[in-house]
Amino acid sequence: MTGTQIHTAPPRSRGGRGSTPVSGHARSALRALAASWRRVRAALLLHCGLRLAGIALVGAWGHRKGLGLYEILATRWDSVYYLNIAEHGYSGHMVPACQLGGPTCKLAFFPLYPALIRAVRAATGLPVGWAAWGAALADSLFAAWGIFAVAEKLHGARVALFTVALYAVVPHALVQSMAYTEPVFTALAAWALYAVLTRAWLTAGTLALLAGATRPSGLAVIAAVTLGAAWHLWSTTGGRSAEPLRLPGGHAPGRPRARLYGAVALAPLGWIAFVLWVGHRMRRWDGYFVEQRLWGSTLDGGTFTIQRLRDLFTQPQLSLDYVVVAATVITAVVLLASLALRRPPLSVWIYAAALVLITVGGAGFFHAKARFLLPAFPLLFPLATALARARTTTVYAVLTGTAIASALYSGYLTMVWTHSP
C-alpha cells in the first residue's frame, strides 16, 4: 500500500561549516515545526470554530438545567476514574464505588493521562479537575495539528484542511473537549504516524510507547510503528526499493538499522509494562484481561457487534445514540475499504484498520464504539479528498450542516443520554 504520494517540503540549506550533525538535525526539526505551524494555523482556527459551536450549544443547554460546562465536560462518566487515579493512585478507594469491575476497577484505566493530570496540577496549581480538562483541551489542539501534518504529507494542504474540519464535526466530536483520554491518545497517534512518514523512527517508537500507556487501543499505534519499521527495513534492504534512509534536512543517519530496531523495541513497552504491572497487582499473569472481563469488555471476533447491528432491523424502538453508533460503525468499515483502495502508506492503513478491528471485534459497550473510533482519523481522508474537489457552495453546505448536526447531537449525549458518550 504505497500508492499515496507523499508531499515533501523543498530542500533547505544545511547550515554553517561549524554545525554538527546533531545541531543540524535539531535546527532542521525546529524549522520544520515552525513552518508546519504557519501552515496549520488556518486549519486550527476552522477546527476551533466548528468545535466551539458544539461546546456553546452544550453550555447553553446545560445552563438551562443548572449545569456548567466544567461539570458537564470534566467531572462525569469516565473522567471520574481518571481524576480519582490522579489524586489517589490505583490503591485508593474509588468514590463513588464502581458499578462494574469490582474493587480493582481502576486497574482497567491506563496510567499516562492521570500522570499528565498530576504533572499539569503540579506545574500550574490548578485543581485536579481543571488540570485534567485543560490537559485534554490542549491535547485536542495538538491532535488536530498532528492530523493536519499527516494529511498534508499524504494529500496536500487543502485535503489536510478539510480533514481537520471533518474531525471537528464527527458524531462524537464532543469527546475531544472532555476530560477523556481520546484527545491525548489521538495527539500521540497522529504525531507517531507523522514520525513514521518522515522516517524519524526513534520519535515514532517513543510516541507509540506513550500511546500504549494511554489506552488499550494503543496496540493500533504499536502495530503501525513496528510493522511500518519492519516493512521499511525489508523494502530498503530486500531489493524492493532503492530509497535511501535520510533524516529531515537531508542528513543521512549513521546507523539507520539501529534506529529502526530501536523503534520496534520501544513501541510496545508502555502497553506491555502496564499489563504486566496489573498482572503483578492481581497476582496472576492475565490480571489485566480478567479486569477487562469484569467490566464486560472482551474480544469475540465481532459477534456482539453484528448482533447489535441486527437490532436495527428487529427492534424499532432504539435510542438515537444506538442508531448513530451503528451508522458510525458501518461507515467506518466502508471508509476503511475506500482508504485501502487509495493505497496509503502501510503504517497509516494498519493504524486505521487496527482501530476498526479492535472496535468491531470487541464485545460490550456498544454505545461507546463511535467514541472508540474517534482517533481513526485516516478514515476521513476519502471524505476530505472529495470535499477538497467540491464547489465552494457545497463545502459551506456540508460543513454548516454537519456542524449543526454535531452540535445538536453533542447536546443529546450530555443532556439526554444517560451513559458515557
Tab-separated table of C-alpha atoms in Angstrom:
chain	number	residue	atom	x	y	z
A	1	MET	CA	0.000	0.000	0.000
A	2	THR	CA	2.279	2.681	-1.235
A	3	GLY	CA	0.227	4.393	-3.907
A	4	THR	CA	-0.350	7.626	-1.979
A	5	GLN	CA	2.093	10.310	-2.998
A	6	ILE	CA	3.920	11.794	-0.033
A	7	HIS	CA	4.314	15.548	-0.335
A	8	THR	CA	7.730	16.799	0.694
A	9	ALA	CA	8.946	20.254	1.577
A	10	PRO	CA	11.557	21.924	-0.640
A	11	PRO	CA	15.165	21.256	0.353
A	12	ARG	CA	16.766	23.663	2.793
A	13	SER	CA	20.363	24.637	3.374
A	14	ARG	CA	22.290	22.627	5.957
A	15	GLY	CA	23.830	25.462	7.913
A	16	GLY	CA	27.340	26.726	8.527
A	17	ARG	CA	30.591	24.865	8.430
A	18	GLY	CA	30.820	24.548	12.179
A	19	SER	CA	27.460	22.842	12.599
A	20	THR	CA	27.490	19.294	13.913
A	21	PRO	CA	25.051	16.652	12.620
A	22	VAL	CA	23.097	16.757	15.891
A	23	SER	CA	22.716	20.537	15.914
A	24	GLY	CA	21.906	20.451	12.208
A	25	HIS	CA	19.170	17.918	12.827
A	26	ALA	CA	17.793	19.980	15.705
A	27	ARG	CA	17.706	23.147	13.608
A	28	SER	CA	16.042	21.299	10.748
A	29	ALA	CA	13.403	19.924	13.105
A	30	LEU	CA	12.723	23.358	14.594
A	31	ARG	CA	12.460	24.941	11.149
A	32	ALA	CA	10.091	22.195	10.024
A	33	LEU	CA	7.986	22.666	13.155
A	34	ALA	CA	7.798	26.429	12.671
A	35	ALA	CA	6.850	26.006	9.011
A	36	SER	CA	4.191	23.465	9.952
A	37	TRP	CA	2.743	25.882	12.497
A	38	ARG	CA	2.451	28.608	9.886
A	39	ARG	CA	0.598	26.256	7.555
A	40	VAL	CA	-1.711	24.763	10.166
A	41	ARG	CA	-2.956	27.992	11.790
A	42	ALA	CA	-5.890	28.491	9.431
A	43	ALA	CA	-6.935	24.856	9.818
A	44	LEU	CA	-6.785	25.110	13.615
A	45	LEU	CA	-8.912	28.266	13.563
A	46	LEU	CA	-11.517	26.467	11.458
A	47	HIS	CA	-11.334	23.432	13.715
A	48	CYS	CA	-11.762	25.534	16.863
A	49	GLY	CA	-14.653	27.459	15.345
A	50	LEU	CA	-16.501	24.259	14.498
A	51	ARG	CA	-15.788	22.778	17.921
A	52	LEU	CA	-16.936	25.940	19.711
A	53	ALA	CA	-20.323	25.627	18.040
A	54	GLY	CA	-20.889	22.290	19.755
A	55	ILE	CA	-19.474	23.459	23.076
A	56	ALA	CA	-21.620	26.593	23.019
A	57	LEU	CA	-24.798	24.593	22.461
A	58	VAL	CA	-23.907	22.199	25.282
A	59	GLY	CA	-23.140	25.161	27.529
A	60	ALA	CA	-26.455	26.848	26.762
A	61	TRP	CA	-28.389	23.611	27.227
A	62	GLY	CA	-26.578	22.891	30.471
A	63	HIS	CA	-27.181	26.410	31.762
A	64	ARG	CA	-30.922	25.883	31.412
A	65	LYS	CA	-30.541	22.771	33.591
A	66	GLY	CA	-28.289	24.498	36.126
A	67	LEU	CA	-25.099	22.781	34.940
A	68	GLY	CA	-21.826	24.450	33.994
A	69	LEU	CA	-19.519	23.372	31.184
A	70	TYR	CA	-16.845	22.283	33.635
A	71	GLU	CA	-19.254	19.977	35.431
A	72	ILE	CA	-20.526	18.520	32.165
A	73	LEU	CA	-17.213	18.015	30.370
A	74	ALA	CA	-14.706	17.372	33.161
A	75	THR	CA	-16.403	15.613	36.067
A	76	ARG	CA	-18.690	12.925	34.669
A	77	TRP	CA	-18.545	9.326	33.458
A	78	ASP	CA	-15.020	8.021	32.772
A	79	SER	CA	-13.498	11.337	33.863
A	80	VAL	CA	-14.295	10.364	37.456
A	81	TYR	CA	-11.900	7.423	37.268
A	82	TYR	CA	-9.032	9.435	35.815
A	83	LEU	CA	-9.468	12.173	38.409
A	84	ASN	CA	-9.522	9.617	41.204
A	85	ILE	CA	-6.380	7.881	39.926
A	86	ALA	CA	-4.628	11.231	39.541
A	87	GLU	CA	-5.443	12.168	43.145
A	88	HIS	CA	-5.258	8.845	44.968
A	89	GLY	CA	-3.448	6.425	42.681
A	90	TYR	CA	-4.601	2.916	41.916
A	91	SER	CA	-4.677	1.787	45.545
A	92	GLY	CA	-7.089	4.378	46.935
A	93	HIS	CA	-10.797	3.676	47.254
A	94	MET	CA	-12.989	4.611	44.333
A	95	VAL	CA	-15.648	7.161	45.244
A	96	PRO	CA	-18.349	6.658	44.150
A	97	ALA	CA	-17.942	2.892	44.217
A	98	CYS	CA	-17.542	1.129	40.885
A	99	GLN	CA	-20.668	-0.406	39.425
A	100	LEU	CA	-18.510	-2.550	37.148
A	101	GLY	CA	-15.059	-4.038	37.560
A	102	GLY	CA	-15.215	-4.838	41.251
A	103	PRO	CA	-12.802	-3.446	43.869
A	104	THR	CA	-9.950	-3.410	41.347
A	105	CYS	CA	-11.958	-1.448	38.766
A	106	LYS	CA	-9.377	1.331	38.407
A	107	LEU	CA	-6.855	-1.147	37.020
A	108	ALA	CA	-8.764	-1.083	33.727
A	109	PHE	CA	-7.581	2.504	33.105
A	110	PHE	CA	-4.129	3.146	31.663
A	111	PRO	CA	-1.793	5.482	33.580
A	112	LEU	CA	-0.458	8.125	31.200
A	113	TYR	CA	-3.421	10.526	31.331
A	114	PRO	CA	-3.618	10.503	35.162
A	115	ALA	CA	0.142	11.107	35.238
A	116	LEU	CA	-0.313	14.039	32.848
A	117	ILE	CA	-3.062	15.430	35.090
A	118	ARG	CA	-0.736	15.295	38.096
A	119	ALA	CA	2.027	16.993	36.122
A	120	VAL	CA	-0.266	19.831	34.990
A	121	ARG	CA	-1.602	20.275	38.510
A	122	ALA	CA	1.942	20.408	39.923
A	123	ALA	CA	3.043	22.928	37.296
A	124	THR	CA	0.000	25.211	37.476
A	125	GLY	CA	-1.520	24.711	40.905
A	126	LEU	CA	-4.927	24.087	39.330
A	127	PRO	CA	-7.450	21.786	40.996
A	128	VAL	CA	-7.260	18.266	39.644
A	129	GLY	CA	-10.452	18.585	37.547
A	130	TRP	CA	-9.337	21.788	35.864
A	131	ALA	CA	-5.883	20.296	35.259
A	132	ALA	CA	-7.492	17.275	33.589
A	133	TRP	CA	-9.774	19.390	31.421
A	134	GLY	CA	-7.023	21.833	30.482
A	135	ALA	CA	-4.670	18.995	29.505
A	136	ALA	CA	-7.363	17.391	27.347
A	137	LEU	CA	-8.234	20.666	25.602
A	138	ALA	CA	-4.572	21.420	24.886
A	139	ASP	CA	-4.016	17.907	23.572
A	140	SER	CA	-7.059	18.196	21.327
A	141	LEU	CA	-5.258	21.061	19.547
A	142	PHE	CA	-2.061	19.022	19.273
A	143	ALA	CA	-4.177	16.193	17.877
A	144	ALA	CA	-5.715	18.443	15.221
A	145	TRP	CA	-2.234	19.714	14.338
A	146	GLY	CA	-0.904	16.169	14.028
A	147	ILE	CA	-3.857	15.131	11.879
A	148	PHE	CA	-3.187	18.109	9.609
A	149	ALA	CA	0.515	17.201	9.388
A	150	VAL	CA	-0.220	13.589	8.365
A	151	ALA	CA	-2.931	14.568	5.867
A	152	GLU	CA	-0.766	17.314	4.370
A	153	LYS	CA	2.148	14.919	3.989
A	154	LEU	CA	-0.026	12.463	2.097
A	155	HIS	CA	-2.531	14.610	0.218
A	156	GLY	CA	-1.549	18.273	0.398
A	157	ALA	CA	-2.718	21.271	2.402
A	158	ARG	CA	-6.268	21.535	1.054
A	159	VAL	CA	-7.196	17.954	1.907
A	160	ALA	CA	-5.495	18.403	5.283
A	161	LEU	CA	-7.659	21.456	5.986
A	162	PHE	CA	-10.852	19.538	5.318
A	163	THR	CA	-9.650	16.512	7.276
A	164	VAL	CA	-9.223	18.684	10.357
A	165	ALA	CA	-12.601	20.330	9.709
A	166	LEU	CA	-14.397	16.984	9.394
A	167	TYR	CA	-12.646	15.687	12.502
A	168	ALA	CA	-14.217	18.597	14.408
A	169	VAL	CA	-17.780	17.597	13.459
A	170	VAL	CA	-17.838	13.796	13.570
A	171	PRO	CA	-20.753	12.499	15.692
A	172	HIS	CA	-18.809	12.091	18.950
A	173	ALA	CA	-16.545	15.103	18.422
A	174	LEU	CA	-17.596	16.465	21.820
A	175	VAL	CA	-15.261	13.924	23.434
A	176	GLN	CA	-12.364	15.965	22.026
A	177	SER	CA	-13.345	18.657	24.543
A	178	MET	CA	-13.858	16.360	27.527
A	179	ALA	CA	-11.504	15.168	30.261
A	180	TYR	CA	-11.089	11.835	28.487
A	181	THR	CA	-8.080	10.031	27.028
A	182	GLU	CA	-9.141	10.374	23.390
A	183	PRO	CA	-7.546	13.829	22.856
A	184	VAL	CA	-4.240	12.676	24.389
A	185	PHE	CA	-4.241	9.386	22.510
A	186	THR	CA	-5.123	10.940	19.154
A	187	ALA	CA	-2.341	13.513	19.514
A	188	LEU	CA	0.239	10.802	20.251
A	189	ALA	CA	-1.062	8.580	17.442
A	190	ALA	CA	-1.120	11.336	14.822
A	191	TRP	CA	2.402	12.516	15.566
A	192	ALA	CA	3.650	8.922	15.725
A	193	LEU	CA	2.315	8.347	12.211
A	194	TYR	CA	3.897	11.603	11.063
A	195	ALA	CA	7.204	10.463	12.558
A	196	VAL	CA	6.925	7.205	10.590
A	197	LEU	CA	6.186	9.113	7.386
A	198	THR	CA	9.231	11.339	7.945
A	199	ARG	CA	11.424	8.380	8.978
A	200	ALA	CA	12.013	9.746	12.488
A	201	TRP	CA	11.985	6.227	13.849
A	202	LEU	CA	13.071	6.779	17.440
A	203	THR	CA	10.486	9.540	17.804
A	204	ALA	CA	7.836	7.231	16.371
A	205	GLY	CA	8.800	4.464	18.786
A	206	THR	CA	8.726	6.803	21.774
A	207	LEU	CA	5.309	8.196	20.853
A	208	ALA	CA	3.988	4.659	20.350
A	209	LEU	CA	5.304	3.772	23.801
A	210	LEU	CA	3.346	6.695	25.281
A	211	ALA	CA	0.219	5.860	23.270
A	212	GLY	CA	0.412	2.302	24.561
A	213	ALA	CA	0.385	3.666	28.109
A	214	THR	CA	-2.716	5.768	27.367
A	215	ARG	CA	-5.407	3.419	26.058
A	216	PRO	CA	-5.818	-0.311	25.305
A	217	SER	CA	-6.130	0.685	21.640
A	218	GLY	CA	-2.535	1.842	21.817
A	219	LEU	CA	-1.962	-1.524	20.161
A	220	ALA	CA	-3.005	0.158	16.897
A	221	VAL	CA	-0.155	2.684	17.154
A	222	ILE	CA	2.275	-0.028	18.196
A	223	ALA	CA	1.308	-2.117	15.179
A	224	ALA	CA	1.602	0.859	12.831
A	225	VAL	CA	5.094	1.761	14.038
A	226	THR	CA	6.546	-1.735	14.373
A	227	LEU	CA	5.142	-3.109	11.116
A	228	GLY	CA	5.913	0.169	9.353
A	229	ALA	CA	9.519	-0.051	10.539
A	230	ALA	CA	9.773	-3.719	9.570
A	231	TRP	CA	8.356	-3.006	6.112
A	232	HIS	CA	10.740	-0.100	5.597
A	233	LEU	CA	13.704	-2.203	6.702
A	234	TRP	CA	12.747	-5.018	4.353
A	235	SER	CA	11.970	-2.751	1.404
A	236	THR	CA	15.253	-0.863	1.714
A	237	THR	CA	17.422	-3.937	2.189
A	238	GLY	CA	15.448	-6.603	0.359
A	239	GLY	CA	15.593	-5.117	-3.120
A	240	ARG	CA	12.107	-3.617	-3.329
A	241	SER	CA	13.289	-0.015	-3.091
A	242	ALA	CA	16.490	1.914	-3.526
A	243	GLU	CA	15.208	4.785	-1.384
A	244	PRO	CA	17.972	5.944	0.962
A	245	LEU	CA	17.257	6.389	4.644
A	246	ARG	CA	17.521	10.084	5.452
A	247	LEU	CA	16.521	12.321	8.305
A	248	PRO	CA	14.604	15.615	7.771
A	249	GLY	CA	17.018	18.196	6.430
A	250	GLY	CA	18.851	15.787	4.156
A	251	HIS	CA	21.206	14.218	6.710
A	252	ALA	CA	21.835	10.505	6.327
A	253	PRO	CA	21.823	8.791	9.737
A	254	GLY	CA	24.914	6.884	10.690
A	255	ARG	CA	23.056	3.798	11.875
A	256	PRO	CA	19.665	3.578	10.138
A	257	ARG	CA	19.071	-0.024	11.087
A	258	ALA	CA	19.721	0.721	14.760
A	259	ARG	CA	17.056	3.437	14.682
A	260	LEU	CA	14.572	1.050	13.091
A	261	TYR	CA	15.320	-1.676	15.628
A	262	GLY	CA	15.086	0.932	18.379
A	263	ALA	CA	11.609	1.961	17.228
A	264	VAL	CA	10.452	-1.656	17.176
A	265	ALA	CA	11.855	-2.238	20.668
A	266	LEU	CA	10.441	0.972	22.174
A	267	ALA	CA	6.934	0.924	20.690
A	268	PRO	CA	5.295	-1.844	22.768
A	269	LEU	CA	6.971	-1.068	26.110
A	270	GLY	CA	4.261	1.220	27.519
A	271	TRP	CA	1.416	-1.204	26.845
A	272	ILE	CA	3.364	-4.256	27.984
A	273	ALA	CA	4.627	-2.573	31.157
A	274	PHE	CA	1.143	-1.635	32.330
A	275	VAL	CA	-0.355	-5.044	31.546
A	276	LEU	CA	2.495	-6.754	33.438
A	277	TRP	CA	2.116	-4.355	36.357
A	278	VAL	CA	-1.626	-5.049	36.599
A	279	GLY	CA	-0.879	-8.763	36.468
A	280	HIS	CA	1.562	-8.297	39.344
A	281	ARG	CA	-1.009	-6.329	41.346
A	282	MET	CA	-3.674	-9.006	40.796
A	283	ARG	CA	-1.164	-11.835	41.329
A	284	ARG	CA	-1.918	-13.549	38.046
A	285	TRP	CA	-0.290	-13.073	34.662
A	286	ASP	CA	-3.607	-12.375	32.919
A	287	GLY	CA	-4.844	-9.964	35.573
A	288	TYR	CA	-5.476	-7.104	33.156
A	289	PHE	CA	-7.632	-9.268	30.909
A	290	VAL	CA	-9.520	-10.578	33.935
A	291	GLU	CA	-10.267	-6.992	34.904
A	292	GLN	CA	-11.485	-6.246	31.397
A	293	ARG	CA	-13.854	-9.211	31.599
A	294	LEU	CA	-15.201	-7.878	34.900
A	295	TRP	CA	-16.023	-4.695	33.002
A	296	GLY	CA	-17.764	-6.770	30.335
A	297	SER	CA	-15.138	-5.965	27.708
A	298	THR	CA	-13.762	-8.909	25.722
A	299	LEU	CA	-12.821	-9.811	22.169
A	300	ASP	CA	-15.300	-12.053	20.377
A	301	GLY	CA	-14.374	-11.509	16.733
A	302	GLY	CA	-17.331	-9.213	16.058
A	303	THR	CA	-20.234	-11.428	17.148
A	304	PHE	CA	-21.501	-8.892	19.689
A	305	THR	CA	-21.260	-6.009	17.215
A	306	ILE	CA	-23.065	-7.904	14.457
A	307	GLN	CA	-25.855	-8.860	16.862
A	308	ARG	CA	-26.304	-5.227	17.875
A	309	LEU	CA	-26.353	-4.121	14.243
A	310	ARG	CA	-29.094	-6.657	13.566
A	311	ASP	CA	-31.153	-4.982	16.274
A	312	LEU	CA	-31.555	-2.024	13.924
A	313	PHE	CA	-33.913	-4.146	11.855
A	314	THR	CA	-35.568	-6.192	14.608
A	315	GLN	CA	-36.085	-3.605	17.370
A	316	PRO	CA	-37.800	-0.463	16.087
A	317	GLN	CA	-37.676	1.363	19.449
A	318	LEU	CA	-33.973	2.197	19.623
A	319	SER	CA	-32.281	5.243	21.113
A	320	LEU	CA	-30.722	7.915	18.929
A	321	ASP	CA	-27.306	7.024	20.299
A	322	TYR	CA	-27.788	3.402	19.251
A	323	VAL	CA	-28.678	4.386	15.696
A	324	VAL	CA	-25.811	6.877	15.378
A	325	VAL	CA	-23.262	4.415	16.757
A	326	ALA	CA	-24.468	1.679	14.398
A	327	ALA	CA	-24.277	4.061	11.426
A	328	THR	CA	-20.778	5.161	12.513
A	329	VAL	CA	-19.507	1.584	12.758
A	330	ILE	CA	-20.883	0.665	9.330
A	331	THR	CA	-19.493	3.863	7.803
A	332	ALA	CA	-16.082	3.177	9.356
A	333	VAL	CA	-15.900	-0.238	7.685
A	334	VAL	CA	-16.875	1.261	4.316
A	335	LEU	CA	-14.353	4.105	4.674
A	336	LEU	CA	-11.632	1.628	5.642
A	337	ALA	CA	-12.226	-0.230	2.378
A	338	SER	CA	-12.178	3.061	0.484
A	339	LEU	CA	-8.935	4.033	2.193
A	340	ALA	CA	-7.369	0.711	1.199
A	341	LEU	CA	-8.255	1.289	-2.454
A	342	ARG	CA	-6.268	4.549	-2.320
A	343	ARG	CA	-3.161	2.600	-1.257
A	344	PRO	CA	-1.938	4.772	1.611
A	345	PRO	CA	1.409	4.085	3.296
A	346	LEU	CA	1.263	0.772	5.100
A	347	SER	CA	1.570	2.237	8.602
A	348	VAL	CA	-1.378	4.600	8.046
A	349	TRP	CA	-3.654	1.811	6.858
A	350	ILE	CA	-2.532	-0.559	9.622
A	351	TYR	CA	-3.353	2.073	12.244
A	352	ALA	CA	-6.855	2.694	10.894
A	353	ALA	CA	-7.535	-0.999	10.292
A	354	ALA	CA	-6.387	-1.960	13.790
A	355	LEU	CA	-8.698	0.597	15.406
A	356	VAL	CA	-11.648	-0.626	13.353
A	357	LEU	CA	-10.769	-4.255	14.141
A	358	ILE	CA	-10.488	-3.570	17.884
A	359	THR	CA	-13.781	-1.678	17.891
A	360	VAL	CA	-15.782	-4.103	15.766
A	361	GLY	CA	-14.203	-7.198	17.296
A	362	GLY	CA	-14.815	-6.137	20.879
A	363	ALA	CA	-17.828	-7.188	22.937
A	364	GLY	CA	-19.540	-4.809	25.338
A	365	PHE	CA	-20.148	-1.053	25.461
A	366	PHE	CA	-21.814	-0.784	22.072
A	367	HIS	CA	-22.918	2.761	22.924
A	368	ALA	CA	-19.244	3.828	23.115
A	369	LYS	CA	-17.994	2.292	19.860
A	370	ALA	CA	-18.280	5.564	17.937
A	371	ARG	CA	-16.041	7.156	20.575
A	372	PHE	CA	-13.567	4.296	20.245
A	373	LEU	CA	-13.358	5.118	16.523
A	374	LEU	CA	-12.751	8.828	17.115
A	375	PRO	CA	-8.923	8.511	16.847
A	376	ALA	CA	-9.235	6.713	13.468
A	377	PHE	CA	-8.772	9.962	11.556
A	378	PRO	CA	-7.274	8.367	8.385
A	379	LEU	CA	-10.806	7.159	7.638
A	380	LEU	CA	-11.657	10.799	6.924
A	381	PHE	CA	-9.137	11.098	4.084
A	382	PRO	CA	-11.519	9.865	1.335
A	383	LEU	CA	-14.240	12.263	2.513
A	384	ALA	CA	-11.808	15.168	2.822
A	385	THR	CA	-10.476	14.478	-0.664
A	386	ALA	CA	-13.998	14.600	-2.070
A	387	LEU	CA	-14.724	17.810	-0.181
A	388	ALA	CA	-11.490	19.380	-1.446
A	389	ARG	CA	-12.718	18.850	-5.015
A	390	ALA	CA	-16.244	20.104	-4.369
A	391	ARG	CA	-17.672	23.519	-5.181
A	392	THR	CA	-17.452	26.265	-2.593
A	393	THR	CA	-21.223	26.255	-2.058
A	394	THR	CA	-21.125	22.513	-1.437
A	395	VAL	CA	-18.304	22.912	1.054
A	396	TYR	CA	-20.198	25.570	3.016
A	397	ALA	CA	-23.380	23.487	2.982
A	398	VAL	CA	-21.625	20.318	4.160
A	399	LEU	CA	-19.607	21.962	6.932
A	400	THR	CA	-22.515	24.070	8.154
A	401	GLY	CA	-24.939	21.159	8.135
A	402	THR	CA	-22.561	18.734	9.847
A	403	ALA	CA	-21.548	21.356	12.428
A	404	ILE	CA	-25.201	21.924	13.369
A	405	ALA	CA	-25.949	18.199	13.498
A	406	SER	CA	-22.813	17.513	15.551
A	407	ALA	CA	-23.671	20.316	17.989
A	408	LEU	CA	-27.220	19.055	18.475
A	409	TYR	CA	-26.004	15.518	18.955
A	410	SER	CA	-23.422	16.738	21.487
A	411	GLY	CA	-26.275	18.269	23.446
A	412	TYR	CA	-28.167	14.994	23.268
A	413	LEU	CA	-25.173	12.988	24.504
A	414	THR	CA	-24.654	15.203	27.546
A	415	MET	CA	-28.186	16.301	28.428
A	416	VAL	CA	-30.427	13.403	27.345
A	417	TRP	CA	-28.327	10.253	27.014
A	418	THR	CA	-27.673	8.747	30.449
A	419	HIS	CA	-24.489	6.779	29.740
A	420	SER	CA	-20.951	7.700	28.826
A	421	PRO	CA	-20.652	9.155	25.287
